[in-house]
PDB file of N, CA and C in Angstrom:
ATOM      1  N   MET A 270      53.418  -7.860  24.701  1.00 77.00           N
ATOM      2  CA  MET A 270      52.023  -8.121  24.993  1.00 77.00           C
ATOM      3  C   MET A 270      51.328  -8.643  23.732  1.00 77.00           C
ATOM      4  N   PRO A 271      50.507  -9.699  23.841  1.00 85.00           N
ATOM      5  CA  PRO A 271      49.843 -10.234  22.640  1.00 85.00           C
ATOM      6  C   PRO A 271      48.770  -9.293  22.113  1.00 85.00           C
ATOM      7  N   LYS A 272      48.481  -9.481  20.845  1.00 85.00           N
ATOM      8  CA  LYS A 272      47.441  -8.659  20.211  1.00 85.00           C
ATOM      9  C   LYS A 272      46.068  -9.020  20.768  1.00 85.00           C
ATOM     10  N   GLN A 273      45.166  -8.024  20.798  1.00 87.00           N
ATOM     11  CA  GLN A 273      43.788  -8.299  21.178  1.00 87.00           C
ATOM     12  C   GLN A 273      43.087  -8.967  20.005  1.00 87.00           C
ATOM     13  N   LYS A 274      42.199  -9.893  20.306  1.00 89.00           N
ATOM     14  CA  LYS A 274      41.495 -10.616  19.257  1.00 89.00           C
ATOM     15  C   LYS A 274      40.101 -10.037  19.039  1.00 89.00           C
ATOM     16  N   THR A 275      39.647 -10.125  17.793  1.00 91.00           N
ATOM     17  CA  THR A 275      38.277  -9.753  17.455  1.00 91.00           C
ATOM     18  C   THR A 275      37.323 -10.780  18.057  1.00 91.00           C
ATOM     19  N   HIS A 276      36.208 -10.333  18.588  1.00 92.00           N
ATOM     20  CA  HIS A 276      35.186 -11.233  19.140  1.00 92.00           C
ATOM     21  C   HIS A 276      34.436 -11.857  17.966  1.00 92.00           C
ATOM     22  N   LYS A 277      34.718 -13.128  17.679  1.00 94.00           N
ATOM     23  CA  LYS A 277      34.193 -13.774  16.471  1.00 94.00           C
ATOM     24  C   LYS A 277      32.679 -13.952  16.510  1.00 94.00           C
ATOM     25  N   GLY A 278      32.109 -14.167  17.701  1.00 94.00           N
ATOM     26  CA  GLY A 278      30.658 -14.296  17.807  1.00 94.00           C
ATOM     27  C   GLY A 278      29.958 -13.009  17.418  1.00 94.00           C
ATOM     28  N   MET A 279      30.519 -11.881  17.838  1.00 94.00           N
ATOM     29  CA  MET A 279      29.949 -10.581  17.468  1.00 94.00           C
ATOM     30  C   MET A 279      30.188 -10.283  15.995  1.00 94.00           C
ATOM     31  N   ALA A 280      31.331 -10.698  15.479  1.00 94.00           N
ATOM     32  CA  ALA A 280      31.656 -10.425  14.076  1.00 94.00           C
ATOM     33  C   ALA A 280      30.638 -11.079  13.139  1.00 94.00           C
ATOM     34  N   LYS A 281      30.072 -12.214  13.570  1.00 95.00           N
ATOM     35  CA  LYS A 281      29.087 -12.908  12.744  1.00 95.00           C
ATOM     36  C   LYS A 281      27.705 -12.266  12.826  1.00 95.00           C
ATOM     37  N   ARG A 282      27.452 -11.494  13.878  1.00 95.00           N
ATOM     38  CA  ARG A 282      26.112 -10.952  14.116  1.00 95.00           C
ATOM     39  C   ARG A 282      25.973  -9.471  13.812  1.00 95.00           C
ATOM     40  N   PHE A 283      27.063  -8.730  13.836  1.00 96.00           N
ATOM     41  CA  PHE A 283      27.005  -7.279  13.665  1.00 96.00           C
ATOM     42  C   PHE A 283      27.913  -6.839  12.534  1.00 96.00           C
ATOM     43  N   LYS A 284      27.547  -5.716  11.897  1.00 95.00           N
ATOM     44  CA  LYS A 284      28.360  -5.137  10.832  1.00 95.00           C
ATOM     45  C   LYS A 284      28.515  -3.655  11.125  1.00 95.00           C
ATOM     46  N   ILE A 285      29.743  -3.165  10.993  1.00 94.00           N
ATOM     47  CA  ILE A 285      29.999  -1.739  11.171  1.00 94.00           C
ATOM     48  C   ILE A 285      30.012  -1.102   9.787  1.00 94.00           C
ATOM     49  N   THR A 286      29.169  -0.102   9.586  1.00 94.00           N
ATOM     50  CA  THR A 286      29.078   0.557   8.286  1.00 94.00           C
ATOM     51  C   THR A 286      30.255   1.510   8.107  1.00 94.00           C
ATOM     52  N   ALA A 287      30.386   2.044   6.900  1.00 93.00           N
ATOM     53  CA  ALA A 287      31.482   2.965   6.597  1.00 93.00           C
ATOM     54  C   ALA A 287      31.407   4.224   7.445  1.00 93.00           C
ATOM     55  N   SER A 288      30.191   4.626   7.817  1.00 94.00           N
ATOM     56  CA  SER A 288      30.032   5.834   8.635  1.00 94.00           C
ATOM     57  C   SER A 288      30.156   5.544  10.131  1.00 94.00           C
ATOM     58  N   GLY A 289      30.354   4.264  10.500  1.00 92.00           N
ATOM     59  CA  GLY A 289      30.572   3.919  11.901  1.00 92.00           C
ATOM     60  C   GLY A 289      29.350   3.440  12.649  1.00 92.00           C
ATOM     61  N   LYS A 290      28.215   3.293  11.957  1.00 95.00           N
ATOM     62  CA  LYS A 290      27.018   2.770  12.615  1.00 95.00           C
ATOM     63  C   LYS A 290      27.123   1.250  12.736  1.00 95.00           C
ATOM     64  N   VAL A 291      26.385   0.685  13.697  1.00 96.00           N
ATOM     65  CA  VAL A 291      26.383  -0.761  13.905  1.00 96.00           C
ATOM     66  C   VAL A 291      25.027  -1.305  13.483  1.00 96.00           C
ATOM     67  N   LYS A 292      25.041  -2.247  12.525  1.00 97.00           N
ATOM     68  CA  LYS A 292      23.807  -2.853  12.028  1.00 97.00           C
ATOM     69  C   LYS A 292      23.726  -4.298  12.495  1.00 97.00           C
ATOM     70  N   HIS A 293      22.484  -4.796  12.665  1.00 96.00           N
ATOM     71  CA  HIS A 293      22.282  -6.207  12.960  1.00 96.00           C
ATOM     72  C   HIS A 293      20.938  -6.658  12.403  1.00 96.00           C
ATOM     73  N   ARG A 294      20.806  -7.969  12.252  1.00 96.00           N
ATOM     74  CA  ARG A 294      19.589  -8.566  11.719  1.00 96.00           C
ATOM     75  C   ARG A 294      18.543  -8.651  12.821  1.00 96.00           C
ATOM     76  N   ASN A 295      17.291  -8.490  12.431  1.00 95.00           N
ATOM     77  CA  ASN A 295      16.200  -8.591  13.399  1.00 95.00           C
ATOM     78  C   ASN A 295      16.035 -10.020  13.904  1.00 95.00           C
ATOM     79  N   ALA A 296      15.611 -10.138  15.143  1.00 94.00           N
ATOM     80  CA  ALA A 296      15.247 -11.434  15.705  1.00 94.00           C
ATOM     81  C   ALA A 296      13.827 -11.794  15.241  1.00 94.00           C
ATOM     82  N   PHE A 297      13.401 -12.995  15.549  1.00 95.00           N
ATOM     83  CA  PHE A 297      12.045 -13.496  15.249  1.00 95.00           C
ATOM     84  C   PHE A 297      11.804 -13.703  13.754  1.00 95.00           C
ATOM     85  N   ARG A 298      12.862 -13.969  12.979  1.00 94.00           N
ATOM     86  CA  ARG A 298      12.703 -14.208  11.547  1.00 94.00           C
ATOM     87  C   ARG A 298      13.247 -15.571  11.132  1.00 94.00           C
ATOM     88  N   GLY A 299      13.602 -16.411  12.102  1.00 93.00           N
ATOM     89  CA  GLY A 299      14.274 -17.658  11.774  1.00 93.00           C
ATOM     90  C   GLY A 299      13.331 -18.792  11.401  1.00 93.00           C
ATOM     91  N   HIS A 300      12.281 -18.973  12.157  1.00 96.00           N
ATOM     92  CA  HIS A 300      11.359 -20.084  11.920  1.00 96.00           C
ATOM     93  C   HIS A 300      10.026 -19.747  12.567  1.00 96.00           C
ATOM     94  N   LYS A 301       9.061 -20.652  12.384  1.00 95.00           N
ATOM     95  CA  LYS A 301       7.690 -20.441  12.876  1.00 95.00           C
ATOM     96  C   LYS A 301       7.107 -19.140  12.330  1.00 95.00           C
ATOM     97  N   LEU A 302       7.210 -18.967  11.029  1.00 96.00           N
ATOM     98  CA  LEU A 302       6.743 -17.734  10.406  1.00 96.00           C
ATOM     99  C   LEU A 302       5.295 -17.819   9.946  1.00 96.00           C
ATOM    100  N   SER A 303       4.709 -19.014   9.997  1.00 97.00           N
ATOM    101  CA  SER A 303       3.374 -19.184   9.421  1.00 97.00           C
ATOM    102  C   SER A 303       2.301 -18.402  10.175  1.00 97.00           C
ATOM    103  N   HIS A 304       2.461 -18.224  11.482  1.00 96.00           N
ATOM    104  CA  HIS A 304       1.430 -17.511  12.246  1.00 96.00           C
ATOM    105  C   HIS A 304       1.701 -16.012  12.331  1.00 96.00           C
ATOM    106  N   LYS A 305       2.812 -15.558  11.758  1.00 97.00           N
ATOM    107  CA  LYS A 305       3.117 -14.123  11.781  1.00 97.00           C
ATOM    108  C   LYS A 305       2.548 -13.470  10.532  1.00 97.00           C
ATOM    109  N   SER A 306       2.049 -12.267  10.689  1.00 97.00           N
ATOM    110  CA  SER A 306       1.408 -11.584   9.566  1.00 97.00           C
ATOM    111  C   SER A 306       2.449 -11.137   8.548  1.00 97.00           C
ATOM    112  N   ALA A 307       1.989 -10.917   7.321  1.00 97.00           N
ATOM    113  CA  ALA A 307       2.877 -10.445   6.259  1.00 97.00           C
ATOM    114  C   ALA A 307       3.478  -9.094   6.631  1.00 97.00           C
ATOM    115  N   HIS A 308       2.678  -8.254   7.266  1.00 98.00           N
ATOM    116  CA  HIS A 308       3.172  -6.933   7.687  1.00 98.00           C
ATOM    117  C   HIS A 308       4.316  -7.070   8.687  1.00 98.00           C
ATOM    118  N   ARG A 309       4.142  -7.957   9.651  1.00 96.00           N
ATOM    119  CA  ARG A 309       5.184  -8.153  10.668  1.00 96.00           C
ATOM    120  C   ARG A 309       6.459  -8.709  10.050  1.00 96.00           C
ATOM    121  N   LYS A 310       6.317  -9.686   9.145  1.00 96.00           N
ATOM    122  CA  LYS A 310       7.494 -10.270   8.500  1.00 96.00           C
ATOM    123  C   LYS A 310       8.205  -9.247   7.623  1.00 96.00           C
ATOM    124  N   ARG A 311       7.439  -8.400   6.970  1.00 96.00           N
ATOM    125  CA  ARG A 311       8.017  -7.352   6.120  1.00 96.00           C
ATOM    126  C   ARG A 311       8.798  -6.349   6.968  1.00 96.00           C
ATOM    127  N   GLN A 312       8.236  -5.982   8.126  1.00 96.00           N
ATOM    128  CA  GLN A 312       8.921  -5.049   9.020  1.00 96.00           C
ATOM    129  C   GLN A 312      10.217  -5.656   9.571  1.00 96.00           C
ATOM    130  N   LEU A 313      10.225  -6.956   9.776  1.00 95.00           N
ATOM    131  CA  LEU A 313      11.397  -7.628  10.338  1.00 95.00           C
ATOM    132  C   LEU A 313      12.514  -7.834   9.318  1.00 95.00           C
ATOM    133  N   ARG A 314      12.224  -7.609   8.032  1.00 95.00           N
ATOM    134  CA  ARG A 314      13.241  -7.780   6.991  1.00 95.00           C
ATOM    135  C   ARG A 314      14.378  -6.776   7.113  1.00 95.00           C
ATOM    136  N   ALA A 315      14.053  -5.551   7.486  1.00 95.00           N
ATOM    137  CA  ALA A 315      15.048  -4.483   7.520  1.00 95.00           C
ATOM    138  C   ALA A 315      16.028  -4.695   8.672  1.00 95.00           C
ATOM    139  N   ASP A 316      17.273  -4.266   8.467  1.00 94.00           N
ATOM    140  CA  ASP A 316      18.274  -4.325   9.525  1.00 94.00           C
ATOM    141  C   ASP A 316      18.031  -3.211  10.534  1.00 94.00           C
ATOM    142  N   ASN A 317      18.393  -3.465  11.771  1.00 95.00           N
ATOM    143  CA  ASN A 317      18.299  -2.463  12.828  1.00 95.00           C
ATOM    144  C   ASN A 317      19.649  -1.801  13.037  1.00 95.00           C
ATOM    145  N   VAL A 318      19.626  -0.554  13.480  1.00 96.00           N
ATOM    146  CA  VAL A 318      20.846   0.170  13.827  1.00 96.00           C
ATOM    147  C   VAL A 318      20.909   0.285  15.346  1.00 96.00           C
ATOM    148  N   ILE A 319      22.065  -0.043  15.899  1.00 96.00           N
ATOM    149  CA  ILE A 319      22.271   0.019  17.342  1.00 96.00           C
ATOM    150  C   ILE A 319      22.984   1.323  17.666  1.00 96.00           C
ATOM    151  N   THR A 320      22.547   1.989  18.733  1.00 94.00           N
ATOM    152  CA  THR A 320      23.138   3.269  19.106  1.00 94.00           C
ATOM    153  C   THR A 320      23.569   3.238  20.568  1.00 94.00           C
ATOM    154  N   GLY A 321      24.239   4.282  20.974  1.00 96.00           N
ATOM    155  CA  GLY A 321      24.590   4.466  22.376  1.00 96.00           C
ATOM    156  C   GLY A 321      25.739   3.587  22.828  1.00 96.00           C
ATOM    157  N   LYS A 322      25.729   3.276  24.111  1.00 97.00           N
ATOM    158  CA  LYS A 322      26.817   2.508  24.717  1.00 97.00           C
ATOM    159  C   LYS A 322      26.890   1.095  24.156  1.00 97.00           C
ATOM    160  N   ASP A 323      25.741   0.517  23.779  1.00 95.00           N
ATOM    161  CA  ASP A 323      25.757  -0.811  23.171  1.00 95.00           C
ATOM    162  C   ASP A 323      26.602  -0.806  21.905  1.00 95.00           C
ATOM    163  N   ALA A 324      26.415   0.210  21.068  1.00 96.00           N
ATOM    164  CA  ALA A 324      27.185   0.318  19.830  1.00 96.00           C
ATOM    165  C   ALA A 324      28.669   0.491  20.131  1.00 96.00           C
ATOM    166  N   THR A 325      28.990   1.293  21.126  1.00 94.00           N
ATOM    167  CA  THR A 325      30.390   1.511  21.503  1.00 94.00           C
ATOM    168  C   THR A 325      31.040   0.208  21.944  1.00 94.00           C
ATOM    169  N   ASN A 326      30.332  -0.573  22.749  1.00 94.00           N
ATOM    170  CA  ASN A 326      30.867  -1.851  23.221  1.00 94.00           C
ATOM    171  C   ASN A 326      31.099  -2.814  22.066  1.00 94.00           C
ATOM    172  N   ILE A 327      30.183  -2.844  21.104  1.00 95.00           N
ATOM    173  CA  ILE A 327      30.320  -3.733  19.954  1.00 95.00           C
ATOM    174  C   ILE A 327      31.507  -3.314  19.103  1.00 95.00           C
ATOM    175  N   ILE A 328      31.643  -2.024  18.855  1.00 94.00           N
ATOM    176  CA  ILE A 328      32.758  -1.531  18.047  1.00 94.00           C
ATOM    177  C   ILE A 328      34.088  -1.873  18.711  1.00 94.00           C
ATOM    178  N   GLU A 329      34.175  -1.732  20.025  1.00 93.00           N
ATOM    179  CA  GLU A 329      35.412  -2.069  20.735  1.00 93.00           C
ATOM    180  C   GLU A 329      35.729  -3.556  20.630  1.00 93.00           C
ATOM    181  N   ALA A 330      34.698  -4.407  20.625  1.00 93.00           N
ATOM    182  CA  ALA A 330      34.922  -5.849  20.524  1.00 93.00           C
ATOM    183  C   ALA A 330      35.312  -6.255  19.107  1.00 93.00           C
ATOM    184  N   LEU A 331      34.815  -5.519  18.107  1.00 92.00           N
ATOM    185  CA  LEU A 331      35.101  -5.864  16.715  1.00 92.00           C
ATOM    186  C   LEU A 331      36.374  -5.210  16.194  1.00 92.00           C
ATOM    187  N   ARG A 332      36.756  -4.093  16.778  1.00 86.00           N
ATOM    188  CA  ARG A 332      37.975  -3.395  16.354  1.00 86.00           C
ATOM    189  C   ARG A 332      38.885  -3.198  17.564  1.00 86.00           C
ATOM    190  N   PRO A 333      39.509  -4.255  18.041  1.00 80.00           N
ATOM    191  CA  PRO A 333      40.345  -4.112  19.235  1.00 80.00           C
ATOM    192  C   PRO A 333      41.533  -3.194  18.976  1.00 80.00           C
ATOM    193  N   GLY A 334      41.824  -2.355  19.947  1.00 71.00           N
ATOM    194  CA  GLY A 334      42.970  -1.461  19.837  1.00 71.00           C
ATOM    195  C   GLY A 334      42.706  -0.178  19.089  1.00 71.00           C
ATOM    196  N   MET A 335      41.462   0.048  18.642  1.00 69.00           N
ATOM    197  CA  MET A 335      41.172   1.279  17.898  1.00 69.00           C
ATOM    198  C   MET A 335      40.404   2.242  18.765  1.00 69.00           C
TER     199      MET A 335
END
């Protein structure tokens, strides 16, 4: 049976930390920033942590067979 492959699209968007949490970059930070307040842009700088079944699905896609 062939090996399972890592989902490359997810690998570019999510990072699994050493403790097993799933981090991702906030949306709404790519362009059209001129009308957004400094407070909103500052809040969007931080990475988000994904929890629950979403995190489990991402981990399974990034670490096949584990």
